[in-house]
Amino acid sequence: MVLSKLAELIGLYDVLAPIRSDDNCKPEETDRVSTKRSRLDAQKKAEEVAASRGVFAKNQRVQYHNKLTNAVSDAVIIGVHLDDGPDDPYYTKRYKKQQEVVQDDGSPSVRIVEVEKQTNPDRLSRVEWNAEKSWELLQ
């Protein structure tokens, strides 16, 4: 016990077994991590508030149901429009879909196309929160 106090007083523990702290991290790394955490927290809170009001938030991940083709696609809300009043919002969403294209030689091929469309809330459904996927959208 006496030797422990002596080692602590002269700073021997700091040399032999330094305590890892955030001071050892680079400032840029700390800023990047705290920015990511605060933006994700703000997005999650915005989605929770929107869900409590029965609407969707901007940058929220959703599933879009295309009634014409009966296809379901992952989408993201890029605009919330309240032109018809706060009780009747509509949304601009962005999603990717496959599109068949005929090449010059006549052979068919498939390419992925990014589409932006406006839709009403009955074609959208909520998806489970995923921090990594949400962070990809926020960057």
CSV table of N, CA and C in Angstrom, one decimal, residues 30-123:
chain,number,residue,atom,x,y,z
A,30,THR,N,-12.0,13.1,-32.7
A,30,THR,CA,-13.0,13.3,-31.7
A,30,THR,C,-14.1,14.2,-32.3
A,31,ASP,N,-13.8,15.2,-33.1
A,31,ASP,CA,-14.8,16.1,-33.7
A,31,ASP,C,-15.7,15.3,-34.6
A,32,ARG,N,-15.0,14.4,-35.4
A,32,ARG,CA,-15.8,13.6,-36.4
A,32,ARG,C,-16.8,12.7,-35.7
A,33,VAL,N,-16.3,12.0,-34.6
A,33,VAL,CA,-17.2,11.1,-33.9
A,33,VAL,C,-18.3,11.8,-33.2
A,34,SER,N,-18.0,13.0,-32.6
A,34,SER,CA,-19.1,13.7,-31.9
A,34,SER,C,-20.1,14.3,-32.9
A,35,THR,N,-19.6,14.8,-34.1
A,35,THR,CA,-20.5,15.3,-35.1
A,35,THR,C,-21.4,14.2,-35.6
A,36,LYS,N,-20.9,13.0,-35.8
A,36,LYS,CA,-21.7,11.9,-36.3
A,36,LYS,C,-22.7,11.5,-35.2
A,37,ARG,N,-22.3,11.5,-34.0
A,37,ARG,CA,-23.2,11.1,-32.9
A,37,ARG,C,-24.3,12.1,-32.8
A,38,SER,N,-24.0,13.4,-32.8
A,38,SER,CA,-25.0,14.4,-32.6
A,38,SER,C,-26.0,14.5,-33.8
A,39,ARG,N,-25.5,14.3,-35.1
A,39,ARG,CA,-26.4,14.3,-36.2
A,39,ARG,C,-27.3,13.1,-36.2
A,40,LEU,N,-26.8,11.9,-35.8
A,40,LEU,CA,-27.6,10.7,-35.7
A,40,LEU,C,-28.7,10.9,-34.6
A,41,ASP,N,-28.3,11.4,-33.5
A,41,ASP,CA,-29.2,11.7,-32.4
A,41,ASP,C,-30.4,12.6,-32.8
A,42,ALA,N,-30.0,13.7,-33.6
A,42,ALA,CA,-31.0,14.6,-34.0
A,42,ALA,C,-31.9,14.0,-35.0
A,43,GLN,N,-31.4,13.2,-35.9
A,43,GLN,CA,-32.3,12.5,-36.9
A,43,GLN,C,-33.2,11.5,-36.2
A,44,LYS,N,-32.7,10.8,-35.3
A,44,LYS,CA,-33.5,9.8,-34.6
A,44,LYS,C,-34.6,10.5,-33.8
A,45,LYS,N,-34.3,11.6,-33.2
A,45,LYS,CA,-35.3,12.4,-32.4
A,45,LYS,C,-36.3,12.9,-33.4
A,46,ALA,N,-35.9,13.5,-34.5
A,46,ALA,CA,-36.9,14.0,-35.5
A,46,ALA,C,-37.8,12.9,-36.0
A,47,GLU,N,-37.3,11.7,-36.2
A,47,GLU,CA,-38.1,10.6,-36.7
A,47,GLU,C,-39.1,10.2,-35.6
A,48,GLU,N,-38.7,10.2,-34.3
A,48,GLU,CA,-39.6,9.9,-33.2
A,48,GLU,C,-40.7,10.9,-33.0
A,49,VAL,N,-40.3,12.2,-33.2
A,49,VAL,CA,-41.3,13.2,-33.1
A,49,VAL,C,-42.3,13.1,-34.2
A,50,ALA,N,-41.8,12.9,-35.4
A,50,ALA,CA,-42.7,12.8,-36.6
A,50,ALA,C,-43.6,11.6,-36.4
A,51,ALA,N,-43.1,10.5,-35.9
A,51,ALA,CA,-43.9,9.3,-35.7
A,51,ALA,C,-45.0,9.5,-34.7
A,52,SER,N,-44.7,10.3,-33.7
A,52,SER,CA,-45.8,10.6,-32.7
A,52,SER,C,-46.9,11.5,-33.2
A,53,ARG,N,-46.6,12.2,-34.3
A,53,ARG,CA,-47.6,13.0,-35.0
A,53,ARG,C,-48.2,12.3,-36.2
A,54,GLY,N,-47.7,11.1,-36.5
A,54,GLY,CA,-48.3,10.3,-37.6
A,54,GLY,C,-47.8,10.8,-38.9
A,55,VAL,N,-46.6,11.4,-39.0
A,55,VAL,CA,-46.0,11.8,-40.3
A,55,VAL,C,-44.6,11.2,-40.4
A,56,PHE,N,-43.9,11.6,-41.5
A,56,PHE,CA,-42.5,11.1,-41.7
A,56,PHE,C,-41.6,12.4,-41.6
A,57,ALA,N,-40.4,12.1,-41.3
A,57,ALA,CA,-39.4,13.2,-41.2
A,57,ALA,C,-38.5,13.2,-42.5
A,58,LYS,N,-37.9,14.4,-42.7
A,58,LYS,CA,-37.0,14.5,-43.8
A,58,LYS,C,-35.8,13.6,-43.5
A,59,ASN,N,-35.2,13.0,-44.6
A,59,ASN,CA,-34.1,12.0,-44.5
A,59,ASN,C,-34.4,10.7,-43.8
A,60,GLN,N,-35.7,10.4,-43.6
A,60,GLN,CA,-36.1,9.2,-43.0
A,60,GLN,C,-36.1,8.1,-44.0
A,61,ARG,N,-35.6,6.9,-43.6
A,61,ARG,CA,-35.7,5.8,-44.5
A,61,ARG,C,-37.1,5.2,-44.4
A,62,VAL,N,-37.7,4.8,-45.5
A,62,VAL,CA,-39.0,4.2,-45.5
A,62,VAL,C,-39.1,3.1,-46.6
A,63,GLN,N,-40.2,2.4,-46.7
A,63,GLN,CA,-40.5,1.5,-47.8
A,63,GLN,C,-41.6,2.1,-48.6
A,64,TYR,N,-41.4,2.1,-49.9
A,64,TYR,CA,-42.4,2.7,-50.8
A,64,TYR,C,-43.1,1.5,-51.5
A,65,HIS,N,-44.4,1.5,-51.5
A,65,HIS,CA,-45.2,0.5,-52.2
A,65,HIS,C,-45.8,1.1,-53.5
A,66,ASN,N,-45.3,0.6,-54.6
A,66,ASN,CA,-45.8,1.0,-55.9
A,66,ASN,C,-47.1,0.2,-56.2
A,67,LYS,N,-48.2,0.8,-56.1
A,67,LYS,CA,-49.5,0.1,-56.3
A,67,LYS,C,-49.7,-0.4,-57.7
A,68,LEU,N,-49.1,0.2,-58.7
A,68,LEU,CA,-49.3,-0.2,-60.1
A,68,LEU,C,-48.5,-1.5,-60.4
A,69,THR,N,-47.3,-1.6,-59.9
A,69,THR,CA,-46.5,-2.8,-60.1
A,69,THR,C,-46.5,-3.8,-58.9
A,70,ASN,N,-47.1,-3.3,-57.8
A,70,ASN,CA,-47.1,-4.1,-56.5
A,70,ASN,C,-45.7,-4.3,-56.0
A,71,ALA,N,-44.8,-3.5,-56.4
A,71,ALA,CA,-43.4,-3.7,-55.9
A,71,ALA,C,-43.1,-2.8,-54.7
A,72,VAL,N,-42.2,-3.3,-53.8
A,72,VAL,CA,-41.9,-2.5,-52.6
A,72,VAL,C,-40.4,-2.2,-52.7
A,73,SER,N,-40.0,-0.9,-52.5
A,73,SER,CA,-38.7,-0.5,-52.7
A,73,SER,C,-38.3,0.3,-51.4
A,74,ASP,N,-37.0,0.2,-51.1
A,74,ASP,CA,-36.4,1.1,-50.0
A,74,ASP,C,-36.3,2.5,-50.6
A,75,ALA,N,-36.7,3.5,-49.8
A,75,ALA,CA,-36.7,4.8,-50.3
A,75,ALA,C,-36.2,5.7,-49.1
A,76,VAL,N,-36.0,7.0,-49.4
A,76,VAL,CA,-35.7,8.0,-48.4
A,76,VAL,C,-36.5,9.2,-48.7
A,77,ILE,N,-37.0,9.8,-47.6
A,77,ILE,CA,-37.8,11.0,-47.7
A,77,ILE,C,-36.9,12.2,-47.9
A,78,ILE,N,-37.0,12.9,-49.0
A,78,ILE,CA,-36.1,14.1,-49.3
A,78,ILE,C,-36.9,15.4,-49.2
A,79,GLY,N,-38.2,15.3,-49.0
A,79,GLY,CA,-38.9,16.6,-48.9
A,79,GLY,C,-40.3,16.3,-48.2
A,80,VAL,N,-40.7,17.2,-47.3
A,80,VAL,CA,-41.9,17.1,-46.6
A,80,VAL,C,-42.7,18.3,-47.0
A,81,HIS,N,-43.9,18.1,-47.6
A,81,HIS,CA,-44.7,19.3,-48.1
A,81,HIS,C,-46.0,19.4,-47.3
A,82,LEU,N,-46.3,20.6,-46.9
A,82,LEU,CA,-47.5,20.9,-46.1
A,82,LEU,C,-48.4,21.9,-46.8
A,83,ASP,N,-48.3,21.8,-48.1
A,83,ASP,CA,-49.2,22.8,-48.9
A,83,ASP,C,-50.6,22.6,-48.6
A,84,ASP,N,-51.1,21.4,-48.4
A,84,ASP,CA,-52.5,21.1,-48.2
A,84,ASP,C,-52.9,21.2,-46.7
A,85,GLY,N,-52.0,21.7,-45.9
A,85,GLY,CA,-52.2,21.8,-44.4
A,85,GLY,C,-51.4,20.8,-43.7
A,86,PRO,N,-51.2,21.1,-42.4
A,86,PRO,CA,-50.4,20.2,-41.6
A,86,PRO,C,-51.0,18.8,-41.3
A,87,ASP,N,-52.3,18.6,-41.5
A,87,ASP,CA,-52.9,17.3,-41.4
A,87,ASP,C,-52.9,16.5,-42.6
A,88,ASP,N,-52.4,17.0,-43.7
A,88,ASP,CA,-52.5,16.3,-45.0
A,88,ASP,C,-51.1,16.5,-45.8
A,89,PRO,N,-50.0,16.0,-45.2
A,89,PRO,CA,-48.7,16.2,-45.9
A,89,PRO,C,-48.6,15.2,-47.1
A,90,TYR,N,-47.7,15.6,-48.0
A,90,TYR,CA,-47.2,14.7,-49.0
A,90,TYR,C,-45.7,14.8,-49.0
A,91,TYR,N,-45.1,13.8,-49.7
A,91,TYR,CA,-43.6,13.7,-49.5
A,91,TYR,C,-43.0,13.5,-50.9
A,92,THR,N,-41.7,14.0,-51.0
A,92,THR,CA,-40.9,13.7,-52.1
A,92,THR,C,-39.9,12.6,-51.6
A,93,LYS,N,-39.9,11.5,-52.4
A,93,LYS,CA,-39.0,10.4,-52.0
A,93,LYS,C,-38.0,10.1,-53.1
A,94,ARG,N,-36.9,9.5,-52.7
A,94,ARG,CA,-35.9,9.1,-53.7
A,94,ARG,C,-35.7,7.6,-53.5
A,95,TYR,N,-35.7,6.8,-54.6
A,95,TYR,CA,-35.5,5.4,-54.5
A,95,TYR,C,-34.8,4.9,-55.8
A,96,LYS,N,-34.3,3.7,-55.8
A,96,LYS,CA,-33.7,3.1,-56.9
A,96,LYS,C,-34.5,2.0,-57.5
A,97,LYS,N,-34.6,1.9,-58.8
A,97,LYS,CA,-35.4,0.9,-59.4
A,97,LYS,C,-34.6,0.3,-60.6
A,98,GLN,N,-34.9,-0.9,-61.0
A,98,GLN,CA,-34.3,-1.5,-62.2
A,98,GLN,C,-35.1,-1.1,-63.4
A,99,GLN,N,-34.3,-0.8,-64.5
A,99,GLN,CA,-35.0,-0.4,-65.7
A,99,GLN,C,-34.3,-1.2,-66.8
A,100,GLU,N,-35.2,-1.8,-67.6
A,100,GLU,CA,-34.7,-2.6,-68.8
A,100,GLU,C,-34.4,-1.7,-69.9
A,101,VAL,N,-33.2,-1.9,-70.5
A,101,VAL,CA,-32.8,-1.0,-71.7
A,101,VAL,C,-32.4,-2.0,-72.8
A,102,VAL,N,-32.8,-1.6,-74.0
A,102,VAL,CA,-32.3,-2.4,-75.2
A,102,VAL,C,-31.1,-1.7,-75.7
A,103,GLN,N,-30.0,-2.5,-75.8
A,103,GLN,CA,-28.7,-2.0,-76.4
A,103,GLN,C,-28.8,-1.8,-77.9
A,104,ASP,N,-27.8,-1.1,-78.4
A,104,ASP,CA,-27.8,-0.9,-79.9
A,104,ASP,C,-27.8,-2.2,-80.7
A,105,ASP,N,-27.3,-3.2,-80.1
A,105,ASP,CA,-27.3,-4.5,-80.9
A,105,ASP,C,-28.5,-5.3,-80.7
A,106,GLY,N,-29.5,-4.7,-79.9
A,106,GLY,CA,-30.8,-5.4,-79.7
A,106,GLY,C,-30.9,-6.2,-78.5
A,107,SER,N,-29.8,-6.4,-77.8
A,107,SER,CA,-29.8,-7.2,-76.6
A,107,SER,C,-30.3,-6.4,-75.4
A,108,PRO,N,-31.1,-7.0,-74.6
A,108,PRO,CA,-31.7,-6.3,-73.4
A,108,PRO,C,-30.7,-6.3,-72.2
A,109,SER,N,-30.7,-5.2,-71.5
A,109,SER,CA,-29.8,-5.2,-70.3
A,109,SER,C,-30.6,-4.4,-69.2
A,110,VAL,N,-30.2,-4.6,-68.0
A,110,VAL,CA,-30.9,-4.0,-66.8
A,110,VAL,C,-29.9,-3.0,-66.2
A,111,ARG,N,-30.4,-1.8,-65.9
A,111,ARG,CA,-29.6,-0.8,-65.2
A,111,ARG,C,-30.4,-0.3,-64.0
A,112,ILE,N,-29.7,0.3,-63.0
A,112,ILE,CA,-30.3,0.8,-61.8
A,112,ILE,C,-30.5,2.3,-62.1
A,113,VAL,N,-31.7,2.8,-61.9
A,113,VAL,CA,-32.0,4.2,-62.1
A,113,VAL,C,-32.5,4.8,-60.7
A,114,GLU,N,-32.0,6.0,-60.4
A,114,GLU,CA,-32.5,6.7,-59.2
A,114,GLU,C,-33.6,7.6,-59.6
A,115,VAL,N,-34.7,7.4,-58.9
A,115,VAL,CA,-36.0,8.1,-59.2
A,115,VAL,C,-36.4,9.0,-58.0
A,116,GLU,N,-36.9,10.2,-58.3
A,116,GLU,CA,-37.5,11.1,-57.3
A,116,GLU,C,-38.9,11.3,-57.7
A,117,LYS,N,-39.8,11.1,-56.8
A,117,LYS,CA,-41.3,11.2,-57.0
A,117,LYS,C,-41.9,11.8,-55.8
A,118,GLN,N,-43.1,12.4,-56.0
A,118,GLN,CA,-43.9,12.8,-54.9
A,118,GLN,C,-45.0,11.7,-54.6
A,119,THR,N,-45.3,11.5,-53.4
A,119,THR,CA,-46.3,10.5,-53.0
A,119,THR,C,-47.0,10.9,-51.8
A,120,ASN,N,-48.1,10.2,-51.5
A,120,ASN,CA,-48.9,10.4,-50.3
A,120,ASN,C,-48.5,9.4,-49.3
A,121,PRO,N,-48.8,9.6,-48.0
A,121,PRO,CA,-48.3,8.8,-46.9
A,121,PRO,C,-48.9,7.3,-46.9
A,122,ASP,N,-50.0,7.1,-47.6
A,122,ASP,CA,-50.5,5.7,-47.6
A,122,ASP,C,-49.7,4.7,-48.4
A,123,ARG,N,-48.7,5.2,-49.2
A,123,ARG,CA,-47.8,4.3,-49.9
A,123,ARG,C,-46.5,4.1,-49.2
